[in-house]
Short mmCIF file of C-alpha atoms in Angstrom, two decimals:
data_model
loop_
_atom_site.label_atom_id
_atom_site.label_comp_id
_atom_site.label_asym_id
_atom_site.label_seq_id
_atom_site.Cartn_x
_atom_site.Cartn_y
_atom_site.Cartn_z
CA UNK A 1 70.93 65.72 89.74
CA UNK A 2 74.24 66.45 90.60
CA UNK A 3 75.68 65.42 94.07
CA UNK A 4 79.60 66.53 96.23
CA UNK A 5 80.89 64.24 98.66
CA UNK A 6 83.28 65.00 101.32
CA UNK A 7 84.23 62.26 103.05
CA UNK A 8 86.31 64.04 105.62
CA UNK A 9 84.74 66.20 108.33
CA UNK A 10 87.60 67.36 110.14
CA UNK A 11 91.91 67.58 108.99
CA UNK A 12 94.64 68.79 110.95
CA UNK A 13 97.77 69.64 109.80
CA UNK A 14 100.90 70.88 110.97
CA UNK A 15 102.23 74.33 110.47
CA UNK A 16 104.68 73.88 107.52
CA UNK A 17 103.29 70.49 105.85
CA UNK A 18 101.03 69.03 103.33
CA UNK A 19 97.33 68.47 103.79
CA UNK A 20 95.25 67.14 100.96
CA UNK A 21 91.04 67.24 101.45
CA UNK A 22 88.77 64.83 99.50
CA UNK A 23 86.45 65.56 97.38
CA UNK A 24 84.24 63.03 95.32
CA UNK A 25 80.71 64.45 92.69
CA UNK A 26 78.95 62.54 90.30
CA UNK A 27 76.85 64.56 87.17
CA UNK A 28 75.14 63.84 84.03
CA UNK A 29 76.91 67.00 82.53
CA UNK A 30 79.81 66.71 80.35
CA UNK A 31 80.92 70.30 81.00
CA UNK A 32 80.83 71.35 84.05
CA UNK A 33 83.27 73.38 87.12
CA UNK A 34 84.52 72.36 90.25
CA UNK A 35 85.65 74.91 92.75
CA UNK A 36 87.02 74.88 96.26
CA UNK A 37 85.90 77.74 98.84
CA UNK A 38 87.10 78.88 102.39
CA UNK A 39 85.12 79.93 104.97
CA UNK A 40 87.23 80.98 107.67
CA UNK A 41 85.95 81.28 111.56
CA UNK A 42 83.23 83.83 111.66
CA UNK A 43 84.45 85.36 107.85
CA UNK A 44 83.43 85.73 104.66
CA UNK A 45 83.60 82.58 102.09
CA UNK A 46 85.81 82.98 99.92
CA UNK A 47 86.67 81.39 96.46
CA UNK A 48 89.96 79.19 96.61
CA UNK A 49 90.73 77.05 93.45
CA UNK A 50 88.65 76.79 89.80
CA UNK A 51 88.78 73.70 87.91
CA UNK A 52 86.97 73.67 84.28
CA UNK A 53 86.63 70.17 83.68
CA UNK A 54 87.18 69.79 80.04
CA UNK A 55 90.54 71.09 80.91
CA UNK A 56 93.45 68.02 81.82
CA UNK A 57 95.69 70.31 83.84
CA UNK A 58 95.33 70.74 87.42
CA UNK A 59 94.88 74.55 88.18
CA UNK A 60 97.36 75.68 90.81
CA UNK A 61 97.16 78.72 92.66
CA UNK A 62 100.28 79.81 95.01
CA UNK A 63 100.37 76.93 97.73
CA UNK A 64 96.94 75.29 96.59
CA UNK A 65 96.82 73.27 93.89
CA UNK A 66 93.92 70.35 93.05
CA UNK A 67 93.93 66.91 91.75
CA UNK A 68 91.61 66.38 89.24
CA UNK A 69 90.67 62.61 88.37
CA UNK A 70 88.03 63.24 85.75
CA UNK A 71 87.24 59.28 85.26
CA UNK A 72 87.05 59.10 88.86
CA UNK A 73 85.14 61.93 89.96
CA UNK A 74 87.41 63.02 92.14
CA UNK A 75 88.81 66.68 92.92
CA UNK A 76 90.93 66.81 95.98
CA UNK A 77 92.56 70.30 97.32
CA UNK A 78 96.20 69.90 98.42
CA UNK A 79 97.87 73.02 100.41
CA UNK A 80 101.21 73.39 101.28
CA UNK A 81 103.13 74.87 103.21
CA UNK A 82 100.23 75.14 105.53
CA UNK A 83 100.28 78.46 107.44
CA UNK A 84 97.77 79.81 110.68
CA UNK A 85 95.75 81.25 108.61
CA UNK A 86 94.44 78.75 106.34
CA UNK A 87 92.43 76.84 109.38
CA UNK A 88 88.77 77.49 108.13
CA UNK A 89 85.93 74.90 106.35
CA UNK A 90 86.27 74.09 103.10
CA UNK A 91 83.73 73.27 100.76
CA UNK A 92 84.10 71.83 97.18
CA UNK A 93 81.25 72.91 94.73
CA UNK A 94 80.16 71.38 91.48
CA UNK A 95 78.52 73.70 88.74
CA UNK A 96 77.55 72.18 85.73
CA UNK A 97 77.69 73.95 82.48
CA UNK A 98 76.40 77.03 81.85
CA UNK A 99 74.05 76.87 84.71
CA UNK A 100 74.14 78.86 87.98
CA UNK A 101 73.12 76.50 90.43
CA UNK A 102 76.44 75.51 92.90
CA UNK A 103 75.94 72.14 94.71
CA UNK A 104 78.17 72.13 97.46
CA UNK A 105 79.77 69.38 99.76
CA UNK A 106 79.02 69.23 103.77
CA UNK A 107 82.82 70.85 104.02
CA UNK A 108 86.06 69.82 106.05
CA UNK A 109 87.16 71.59 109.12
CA UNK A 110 90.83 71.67 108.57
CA UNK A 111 92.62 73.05 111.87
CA UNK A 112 96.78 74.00 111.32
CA UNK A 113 98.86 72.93 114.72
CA UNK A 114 102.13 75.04 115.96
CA UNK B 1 86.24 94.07 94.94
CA UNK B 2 82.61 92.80 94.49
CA UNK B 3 81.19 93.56 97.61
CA UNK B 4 77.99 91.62 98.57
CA UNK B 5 76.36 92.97 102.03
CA UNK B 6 73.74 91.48 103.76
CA UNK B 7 71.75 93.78 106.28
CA UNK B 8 72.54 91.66 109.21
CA UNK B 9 74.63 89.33 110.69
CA UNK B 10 72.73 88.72 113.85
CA UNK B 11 69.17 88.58 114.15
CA UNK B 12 66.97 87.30 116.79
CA UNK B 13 62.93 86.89 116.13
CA UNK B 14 59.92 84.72 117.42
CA UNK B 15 57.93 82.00 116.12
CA UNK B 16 54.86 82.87 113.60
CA UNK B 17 56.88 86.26 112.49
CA UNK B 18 57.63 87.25 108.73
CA UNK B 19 60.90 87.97 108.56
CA UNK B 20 62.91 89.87 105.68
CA UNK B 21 66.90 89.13 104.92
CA UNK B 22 68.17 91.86 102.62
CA UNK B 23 71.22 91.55 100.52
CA UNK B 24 73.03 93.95 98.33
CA UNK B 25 75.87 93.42 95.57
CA UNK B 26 77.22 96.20 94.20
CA UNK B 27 79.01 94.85 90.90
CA UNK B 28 75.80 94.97 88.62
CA UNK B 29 75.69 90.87 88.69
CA UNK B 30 72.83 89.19 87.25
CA UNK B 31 72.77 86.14 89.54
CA UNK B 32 71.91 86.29 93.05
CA UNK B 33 71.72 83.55 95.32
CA UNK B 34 70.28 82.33 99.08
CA UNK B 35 72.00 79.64 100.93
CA UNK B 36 71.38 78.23 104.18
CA UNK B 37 74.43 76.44 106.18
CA UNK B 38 73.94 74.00 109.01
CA UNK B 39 76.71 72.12 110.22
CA UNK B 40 76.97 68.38 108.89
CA UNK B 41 74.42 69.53 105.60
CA UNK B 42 77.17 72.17 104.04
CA UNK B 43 74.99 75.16 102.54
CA UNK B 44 72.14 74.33 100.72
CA UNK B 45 70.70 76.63 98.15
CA UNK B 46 67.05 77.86 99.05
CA UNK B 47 66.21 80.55 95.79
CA UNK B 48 68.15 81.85 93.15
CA UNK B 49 67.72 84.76 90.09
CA UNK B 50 69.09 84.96 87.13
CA UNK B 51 67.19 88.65 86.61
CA UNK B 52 65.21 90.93 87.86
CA UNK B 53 61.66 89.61 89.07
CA UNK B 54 62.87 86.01 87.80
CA UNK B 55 63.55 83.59 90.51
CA UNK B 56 64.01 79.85 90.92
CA UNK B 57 63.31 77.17 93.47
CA UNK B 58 66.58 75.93 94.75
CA UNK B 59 66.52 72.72 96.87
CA UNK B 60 64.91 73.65 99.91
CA UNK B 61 62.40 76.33 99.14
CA UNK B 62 59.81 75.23 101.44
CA UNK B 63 58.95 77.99 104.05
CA UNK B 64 60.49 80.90 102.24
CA UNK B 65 59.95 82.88 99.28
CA UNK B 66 62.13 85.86 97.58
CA UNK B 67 61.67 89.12 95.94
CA UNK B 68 64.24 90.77 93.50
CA UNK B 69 62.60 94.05 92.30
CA UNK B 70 66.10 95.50 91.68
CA UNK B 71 69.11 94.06 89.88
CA UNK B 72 71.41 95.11 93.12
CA UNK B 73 69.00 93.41 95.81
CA UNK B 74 68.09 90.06 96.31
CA UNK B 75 65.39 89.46 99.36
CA UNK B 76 64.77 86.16 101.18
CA UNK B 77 61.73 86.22 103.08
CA UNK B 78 60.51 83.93 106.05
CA UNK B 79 55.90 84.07 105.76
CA UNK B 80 55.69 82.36 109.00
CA UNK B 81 59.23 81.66 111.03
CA UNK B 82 59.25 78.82 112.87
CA UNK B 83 62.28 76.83 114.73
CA UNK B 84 63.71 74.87 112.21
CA UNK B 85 64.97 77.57 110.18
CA UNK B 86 67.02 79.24 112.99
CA UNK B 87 70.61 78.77 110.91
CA UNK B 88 73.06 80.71 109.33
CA UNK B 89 72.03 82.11 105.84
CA UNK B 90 74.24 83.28 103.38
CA UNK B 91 74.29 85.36 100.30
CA UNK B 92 75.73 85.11 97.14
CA UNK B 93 76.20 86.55 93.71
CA UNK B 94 78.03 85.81 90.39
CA UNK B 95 78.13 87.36 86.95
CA UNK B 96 76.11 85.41 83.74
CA UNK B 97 78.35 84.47 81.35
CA UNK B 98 78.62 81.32 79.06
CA UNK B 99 81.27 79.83 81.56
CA UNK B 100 80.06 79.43 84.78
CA UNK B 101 81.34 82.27 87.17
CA UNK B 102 82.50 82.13 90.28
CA UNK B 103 79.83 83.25 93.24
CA UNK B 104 80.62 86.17 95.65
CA UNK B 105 79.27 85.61 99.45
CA UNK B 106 78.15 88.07 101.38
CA UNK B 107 79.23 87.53 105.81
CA UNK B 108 76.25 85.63 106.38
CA UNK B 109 73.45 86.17 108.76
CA UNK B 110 73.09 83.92 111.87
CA UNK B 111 68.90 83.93 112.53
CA UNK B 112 67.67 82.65 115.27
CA UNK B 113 64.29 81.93 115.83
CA UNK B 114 62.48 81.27 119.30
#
């Protein structure tokens, strides 16, 4: 079985800054993906960041960019820069292998202030 | 763009009804996927298919069953509605591929059931 934790149900950042959201998974697979997905208000979900986990460097995309901590478990999304329109949920998901089946986390809220 | 549609984004139905959620993808995908979301659980997978007239039990597949007669459409189906499975279902669909792909989501439909 293959579980996603995020620890954090709701961020708020500040026009401009940094935010970083948490995510923790534990699986038996030694190959396996970690993703991070969007959903913003009343919108589509949308695919973020895609992390292969046999590879050591972080994948980066424009102003988001993840930590992976492969001993750890951990897979946290940082965006900067934050701008209006990245206020949505967030999920992280956890695919293992070659199989289809996405588990995903119970998300983060993250709200961007003025 | 892949373009997954589902047939409705509001629907409204009573206790004891069957009720049919239809989605469509249009890029020719082999995997197709049902989700439900509630707030606090994150999205949970109910069914998936990996081909036509294949389908697997996803986590919570009690109370619903699915039909995929076509490669494009992907059916979730509701015997005997009841209240706990008024929520917000969601659609999704990725290609197969050795790697694991990243899933497409269709806008979601928000059933409610009274």
């Amino acid at each position: 079985a293959q579980t996603v934790t995020q620890s954090q149900p709701e961020m708020s950042v500040q026009e401009a800054e940094t935010v970083t959201l948490s995510c923790t998974y534990d699986t038996s697979e030694s190959d396996y993906y970690l993703f991070w997905y969007k959903q913003p208000p009343s919108r589509q979900m949308i695919l973020v960041i895609r992390q292969e986990a046999y590879k050591q460097q972080n994948a980066t995309e424009n102003r988001f960019s993840v930590n992976f901590q492969k001993a750890a478990k951990s897979f946290s999304l940082k965006i900067s820069d934050s701008q209006l329109g990245d206020a949505a949920m967030y999920f992280c998901g956890l695919q293992g292998g070659t199989a289809s089946k996405l588990t995903f986390g119970t998300g983060t809220r993250l709200q961007v202030t003025l | 763009d892949v373009k997954v549609t589902q047939s409705s984004r509001y629907l409204v139905k009573r206790t004891g009804e069957k009720v049919f959620l239809e989605c469509v993808q249009d890029m020719d995908h082999e995997n197709m996927f049902w989700y439900r979301q509630d707030p606090g659980l994150g999205l949970r997978l109910i069914y998936f298919s990996y081909d036509v007239k294949m389908k697997e039990k996803g986590d919570i597949p009690e109370g619903y069953s699915v039909s995929r007669e076509k490669k494009e459409r992907f059916s979730l189906i509701l015997e005997s509605a009841s209240t706990n499975q008024t929520s917000m279902y969601l659609c999704a669909s990725s290609s197969a591929g050795f790697r694991a792909q990243p899933q497409h989501f269709g806008d979601g439909t928000r059933l409610s059931i009274l």
